Amino acid sequence: MNSSGAMRPSAESAAAALRTARAAETAARQSARPVPAWYPATHGLLLAAAMSGFGLAPVSPRWQGWILAAAVLCAGTFLAVTWKVQHASGVAPWFARREGGTGWILPLAPFAAGLAGALLLGTAGAFAGFGVVAGALSWFQAARGRAAALEES
């Protein structure tokens, strides 16, 4: 017993617990599938198309219904592809801890582009600017995460 009255684990039980933890970690790594090569481009392009479509639909009243339908389809597909790949691969890269305190600067780029688009072209420019830059950033980050995962394995 230690000072709190709890039993102190033996060296054997600690070693067994460590072996169990290592076996669980190995099993988790083996069950995770790598991120497919098509994912970064698909992820980025679907996000860019969805957001740009939402912004550009009001600009063209004649095609507004078709543009909105395509944007909703792209947004839904973006969410489905993201969930499917992230669930199957066992990773969620946007929750990864980053070195240093500058991890919040890059995600602000789409908002800055949206603001610039809003100043130049109004609401349509805001959506298009945000969508294109967010899509490009998403593509870049997904490709970088995939490369890091391939390098690690």
PDB file of C-alpha atoms in Angstrom:
ATOM      1  CA  MET A   1       0.000   0.000   0.000  1.00  0.00           C
ATOM      2  CA  ASN A   2       1.065   3.555  -0.612  1.00  0.00           C
ATOM      3  CA  SER A   3       0.270   6.649   1.484  1.00  0.00           C
ATOM      4  CA  SER A   4      -3.226   6.996  -0.007  1.00  0.00           C
ATOM      5  CA  GLY A   5      -4.160   3.459   0.959  1.00  0.00           C
ATOM      6  CA  ALA A   6      -4.179   2.145  -2.613  1.00  0.00           C
ATOM      7  CA  MET A   7      -2.355  -0.984  -3.601  1.00  0.00           C
ATOM      8  CA  ARG A   8       0.830  -0.490  -5.547  1.00  0.00           C
ATOM      9  CA  PRO A   9       0.822  -2.488  -8.800  1.00  0.00           C
ATOM     10  CA  SER A  10       3.464  -5.152  -9.150  1.00  0.00           C
ATOM     11  CA  ALA A  11       6.098  -5.012 -11.837  1.00  0.00           C
ATOM     12  CA  GLU A  12       4.402  -7.943 -13.576  1.00  0.00           C
ATOM     13  CA  SER A  13       0.982  -6.256 -13.720  1.00  0.00           C
ATOM     14  CA  ALA A  14       2.551  -3.018 -14.972  1.00  0.00           C
ATOM     15  CA  ALA A  15       4.411  -4.926 -17.697  1.00  0.00           C
ATOM     16  CA  ALA A  16       1.191  -6.740 -18.664  1.00  0.00           C
ATOM     17  CA  ALA A  17      -0.669  -3.434 -18.897  1.00  0.00           C
ATOM     18  CA  LEU A  18       2.085  -1.997 -21.073  1.00  0.00           C
ATOM     19  CA  ARG A  19       1.986  -5.048 -23.375  1.00  0.00           C
ATOM     20  CA  THR A  20      -1.799  -4.713 -23.668  1.00  0.00           C
ATOM     21  CA  ALA A  21      -1.517  -1.010 -24.521  1.00  0.00           C
ATOM     22  CA  ARG A  22       1.125  -1.710 -27.178  1.00  0.00           C
ATOM     23  CA  ALA A  23      -0.968  -4.504 -28.669  1.00  0.00           C
ATOM     24  CA  ALA A  24      -3.986  -2.166 -28.852  1.00  0.00           C
ATOM     25  CA  GLU A  25      -1.904   0.541 -30.518  1.00  0.00           C
ATOM     26  CA  THR A  26      -0.533  -1.930 -33.070  1.00  0.00           C
ATOM     27  CA  ALA A  27      -4.044  -3.224 -33.832  1.00  0.00           C
ATOM     28  CA  ALA A  28      -5.332   0.326 -34.299  1.00  0.00           C
ATOM     29  CA  ARG A  29      -2.529   1.176 -36.710  1.00  0.00           C
ATOM     30  CA  GLN A  30      -3.091  -1.990 -38.727  1.00  0.00           C
ATOM     31  CA  SER A  31      -6.842  -1.446 -39.038  1.00  0.00           C
ATOM     32  CA  ALA A  32      -6.502   2.142 -40.255  1.00  0.00           C
ATOM     33  CA  ARG A  33      -6.413   2.473 -44.026  1.00  0.00           C
ATOM     34  CA  PRO A  34      -4.230   5.097 -45.696  1.00  0.00           C
ATOM     35  CA  VAL A  35      -5.866   8.169 -47.164  1.00  0.00           C
ATOM     36  CA  PRO A  36      -6.485   7.513 -50.882  1.00  0.00           C
ATOM     37  CA  ALA A  37      -4.504   9.484 -53.462  1.00  0.00           C
ATOM     38  CA  TRP A  38      -7.668  11.041 -54.931  1.00  0.00           C
ATOM     39  CA  TYR A  39      -8.827  12.451 -51.600  1.00  0.00           C
ATOM     40  CA  PRO A  40      -6.906  15.770 -51.374  1.00  0.00           C
ATOM     41  CA  ALA A  41      -8.008  16.985 -54.812  1.00  0.00           C
ATOM     42  CA  THR A  42     -11.586  15.780 -54.381  1.00  0.00           C
ATOM     43  CA  HIS A  43     -11.835  17.318 -50.919  1.00  0.00           C
ATOM     44  CA  GLY A  44     -10.573  20.702 -52.074  1.00  0.00           C
ATOM     45  CA  LEU A  45     -12.536  20.871 -55.320  1.00  0.00           C
ATOM     46  CA  LEU A  46     -15.845  19.855 -53.724  1.00  0.00           C
ATOM     47  CA  LEU A  47     -15.460  22.501 -51.021  1.00  0.00           C
ATOM     48  CA  ALA A  48     -14.544  25.190 -53.563  1.00  0.00           C
ATOM     49  CA  ALA A  49     -17.445  24.236 -55.858  1.00  0.00           C
ATOM     50  CA  ALA A  50     -19.999  24.161 -53.028  1.00  0.00           C
ATOM     51  CA  MET A  51     -19.090  27.519 -51.520  1.00  0.00           C
ATOM     52  CA  SER A  52     -18.647  29.221 -54.898  1.00  0.00           C
ATOM     53  CA  GLY A  53     -22.001  27.849 -56.062  1.00  0.00           C
ATOM     54  CA  PHE A  54     -23.793  29.231 -53.011  1.00  0.00           C
ATOM     55  CA  GLY A  55     -22.320  32.653 -53.731  1.00  0.00           C
ATOM     56  CA  LEU A  56     -22.819  32.680 -57.471  1.00  0.00           C
ATOM     57  CA  ALA A  57     -26.409  31.358 -57.555  1.00  0.00           C
ATOM     58  CA  PRO A  58     -28.070  34.734 -56.824  1.00  0.00           C
ATOM     59  CA  VAL A  59     -26.032  36.415 -59.566  1.00  0.00           C
ATOM     60  CA  SER A  60     -27.706  34.380 -62.311  1.00  0.00           C
ATOM     61  CA  PRO A  61     -31.481  34.226 -61.679  1.00  0.00           C
ATOM     62  CA  ARG A  62     -32.018  32.130 -64.816  1.00  0.00           C
ATOM     63  CA  TRP A  63     -29.698  29.348 -63.597  1.00  0.00           C
ATOM     64  CA  GLN A  64     -30.108  29.922 -59.856  1.00  0.00           C
ATOM     65  CA  GLY A  65     -32.001  26.678 -59.185  1.00  0.00           C
ATOM     66  CA  TRP A  66     -29.477  24.535 -61.041  1.00  0.00           C
ATOM     67  CA  ILE A  67     -26.509  26.266 -59.448  1.00  0.00           C
ATOM     68  CA  LEU A  68     -28.002  25.881 -55.953  1.00  0.00           C
ATOM     69  CA  ALA A  69     -28.789  22.215 -56.608  1.00  0.00           C
ATOM     70  CA  ALA A  70     -25.220  21.601 -57.762  1.00  0.00           C
ATOM     71  CA  ALA A  71     -23.840  23.490 -54.746  1.00  0.00           C
ATOM     72  CA  VAL A  72     -25.961  21.447 -52.333  1.00  0.00           C
ATOM     73  CA  LEU A  73     -24.882  18.248 -54.077  1.00  0.00           C
ATOM     74  CA  CYS A  74     -21.216  19.293 -53.847  1.00  0.00           C
ATOM     75  CA  ALA A  75     -21.591  20.221 -50.157  1.00  0.00           C
ATOM     76  CA  GLY A  76     -23.280  16.930 -49.328  1.00  0.00           C
ATOM     77  CA  THR A  77     -20.691  14.961 -51.269  1.00  0.00           C
ATOM     78  CA  PHE A  78     -17.913  16.934 -49.565  1.00  0.00           C
ATOM     79  CA  LEU A  79     -19.292  15.984 -46.132  1.00  0.00           C
ATOM     80  CA  ALA A  80     -19.847  12.346 -47.122  1.00  0.00           C
ATOM     81  CA  VAL A  81     -16.368  11.947 -48.628  1.00  0.00           C
ATOM     82  CA  THR A  82     -14.763  13.659 -45.642  1.00  0.00           C
ATOM     83  CA  TRP A  83     -16.582  11.442 -43.157  1.00  0.00           C
ATOM     84  CA  LYS A  84     -15.944   8.236 -45.108  1.00  0.00           C
ATOM     85  CA  VAL A  85     -12.213   8.815 -45.599  1.00  0.00           C
ATOM     86  CA  GLN A  86     -11.560  10.202 -42.125  1.00  0.00           C
ATOM     87  CA  HIS A  87     -13.560   7.393 -40.510  1.00  0.00           C
ATOM     88  CA  ALA A  88     -11.825   4.666 -42.536  1.00  0.00           C
ATOM     89  CA  SER A  89      -8.326   6.069 -42.090  1.00  0.00           C
ATOM     90  CA  GLY A  90      -8.721   6.706 -38.373  1.00  0.00           C
ATOM     91  CA  VAL A  91      -7.434  10.257 -38.553  1.00  0.00           C
ATOM     92  CA  ALA A  92      -8.898  13.703 -38.104  1.00  0.00           C
ATOM     93  CA  PRO A  93      -6.125  16.034 -39.257  1.00  0.00           C
ATOM     94  CA  TRP A  94      -7.842  19.245 -38.237  1.00  0.00           C
ATOM     95  CA  PHE A  95      -7.542  18.231 -34.580  1.00  0.00           C
ATOM     96  CA  ALA A  96      -3.808  17.589 -34.764  1.00  0.00           C
ATOM     97  CA  ARG A  97      -1.694  19.671 -32.403  1.00  0.00           C
ATOM     98  CA  ARG A  98       0.652  22.056 -34.137  1.00  0.00           C
ATOM     99  CA  GLU A  99       4.082  23.168 -33.137  1.00  0.00           C
ATOM    100  CA  GLY A 100       4.327  26.809 -32.089  1.00  0.00           C
ATOM    101  CA  GLY A 101       1.552  29.357 -31.757  1.00  0.00           C
ATOM    102  CA  THR A 102       0.948  30.154 -35.444  1.00  0.00           C
ATOM    103  CA  GLY A 103      -1.448  27.269 -36.167  1.00  0.00           C
ATOM    104  CA  TRP A 104      -4.426  29.622 -36.296  1.00  0.00           C
ATOM    105  CA  ILE A 105      -3.057  32.000 -38.978  1.00  0.00           C
ATOM    106  CA  LEU A 106      -3.443  29.759 -42.063  1.00  0.00           C
ATOM    107  CA  PRO A 107      -7.149  28.966 -41.448  1.00  0.00           C
ATOM    108  CA  LEU A 108      -7.851  32.713 -41.486  1.00  0.00           C
ATOM    109  CA  ALA A 109      -6.830  32.940 -45.170  1.00  0.00           C
ATOM    110  CA  PRO A 110     -10.261  31.839 -46.521  1.00  0.00           C
ATOM    111  CA  PHE A 111     -11.991  34.433 -44.350  1.00  0.00           C
ATOM    112  CA  ALA A 112      -9.613  37.140 -45.582  1.00  0.00           C
ATOM    113  CA  ALA A 113     -10.294  36.101 -49.178  1.00  0.00           C
ATOM    114  CA  GLY A 114     -14.032  36.146 -48.447  1.00  0.00           C
ATOM    115  CA  LEU A 115     -13.775  39.634 -47.017  1.00  0.00           C
ATOM    116  CA  ALA A 116     -11.796  40.839 -50.037  1.00  0.00           C
ATOM    117  CA  GLY A 117     -14.362  39.240 -52.348  1.00  0.00           C
ATOM    118  CA  ALA A 118     -17.196  40.884 -50.413  1.00  0.00           C
ATOM    119  CA  LEU A 119     -15.586  44.303 -50.744  1.00  0.00           C
ATOM    120  CA  LEU A 120     -15.083  43.845 -54.488  1.00  0.00           C
ATOM    121  CA  LEU A 121     -18.189  41.911 -55.570  1.00  0.00           C
ATOM    122  CA  GLY A 122     -20.597  41.700 -52.630  1.00  0.00           C
ATOM    123  CA  THR A 123     -22.056  38.474 -51.282  1.00  0.00           C
ATOM    124  CA  ALA A 124     -21.244  36.435 -54.377  1.00  0.00           C
ATOM    125  CA  GLY A 125     -17.611  37.518 -54.148  1.00  0.00           C
ATOM    126  CA  ALA A 126     -17.504  36.631 -50.450  1.00  0.00           C
ATOM    127  CA  PHE A 127     -18.681  33.074 -51.062  1.00  0.00           C
ATOM    128  CA  ALA A 128     -16.512  32.609 -54.139  1.00  0.00           C
ATOM    129  CA  GLY A 129     -13.389  34.031 -52.481  1.00  0.00           C
ATOM    130  CA  PHE A 130     -13.916  31.977 -49.343  1.00  0.00           C
ATOM    131  CA  GLY A 131     -14.731  28.827 -51.325  1.00  0.00           C
ATOM    132  CA  VAL A 132     -11.782  28.944 -53.683  1.00  0.00           C
ATOM    133  CA  VAL A 133      -9.205  29.708 -50.976  1.00  0.00           C
ATOM    134  CA  ALA A 134     -10.745  27.228 -48.480  1.00  0.00           C
ATOM    135  CA  GLY A 135     -10.788  24.553 -51.169  1.00  0.00           C
ATOM    136  CA  ALA A 136      -7.161  25.194 -52.120  1.00  0.00           C
ATOM    137  CA  LEU A 137      -6.115  25.205 -48.465  1.00  0.00           C
ATOM    138  CA  SER A 138      -8.067  22.007 -47.814  1.00  0.00           C
ATOM    139  CA  TRP A 139      -6.427  20.332 -50.814  1.00  0.00           C
ATOM    140  CA  PHE A 140      -2.978  21.435 -49.659  1.00  0.00           C
ATOM    141  CA  GLN A 141      -3.481  20.314 -46.061  1.00  0.00           C
ATOM    142  CA  ALA A 142      -4.999  16.969 -47.041  1.00  0.00           C
ATOM    143  CA  ALA A 143      -2.115  16.303 -49.447  1.00  0.00           C
ATOM    144  CA  ARG A 144       0.424  17.266 -46.791  1.00  0.00           C
ATOM    145  CA  GLY A 145      -1.276  15.034 -44.204  1.00  0.00           C
ATOM    146  CA  ARG A 146      -1.404  12.136 -46.639  1.00  0.00           C
ATOM    147  CA  ALA A 147       2.289  12.538 -47.483  1.00  0.00           C
ATOM    148  CA  ALA A 148       3.189  12.613 -43.800  1.00  0.00           C
ATOM    149  CA  ALA A 149       1.137   9.461 -43.142  1.00  0.00           C
ATOM    150  CA  LEU A 150       2.777   7.642 -46.056  1.00  0.00           C
ATOM    151  CA  GLU A 151       6.212   8.715 -44.841  1.00  0.00           C
ATOM    152  CA  GLU A 152       5.431   7.499 -41.318  1.00  0.00           C
ATOM    153  CA  SER A 153       4.311   4.047 -42.429  1.00  0.00           C
TER     154      SER A 153
END
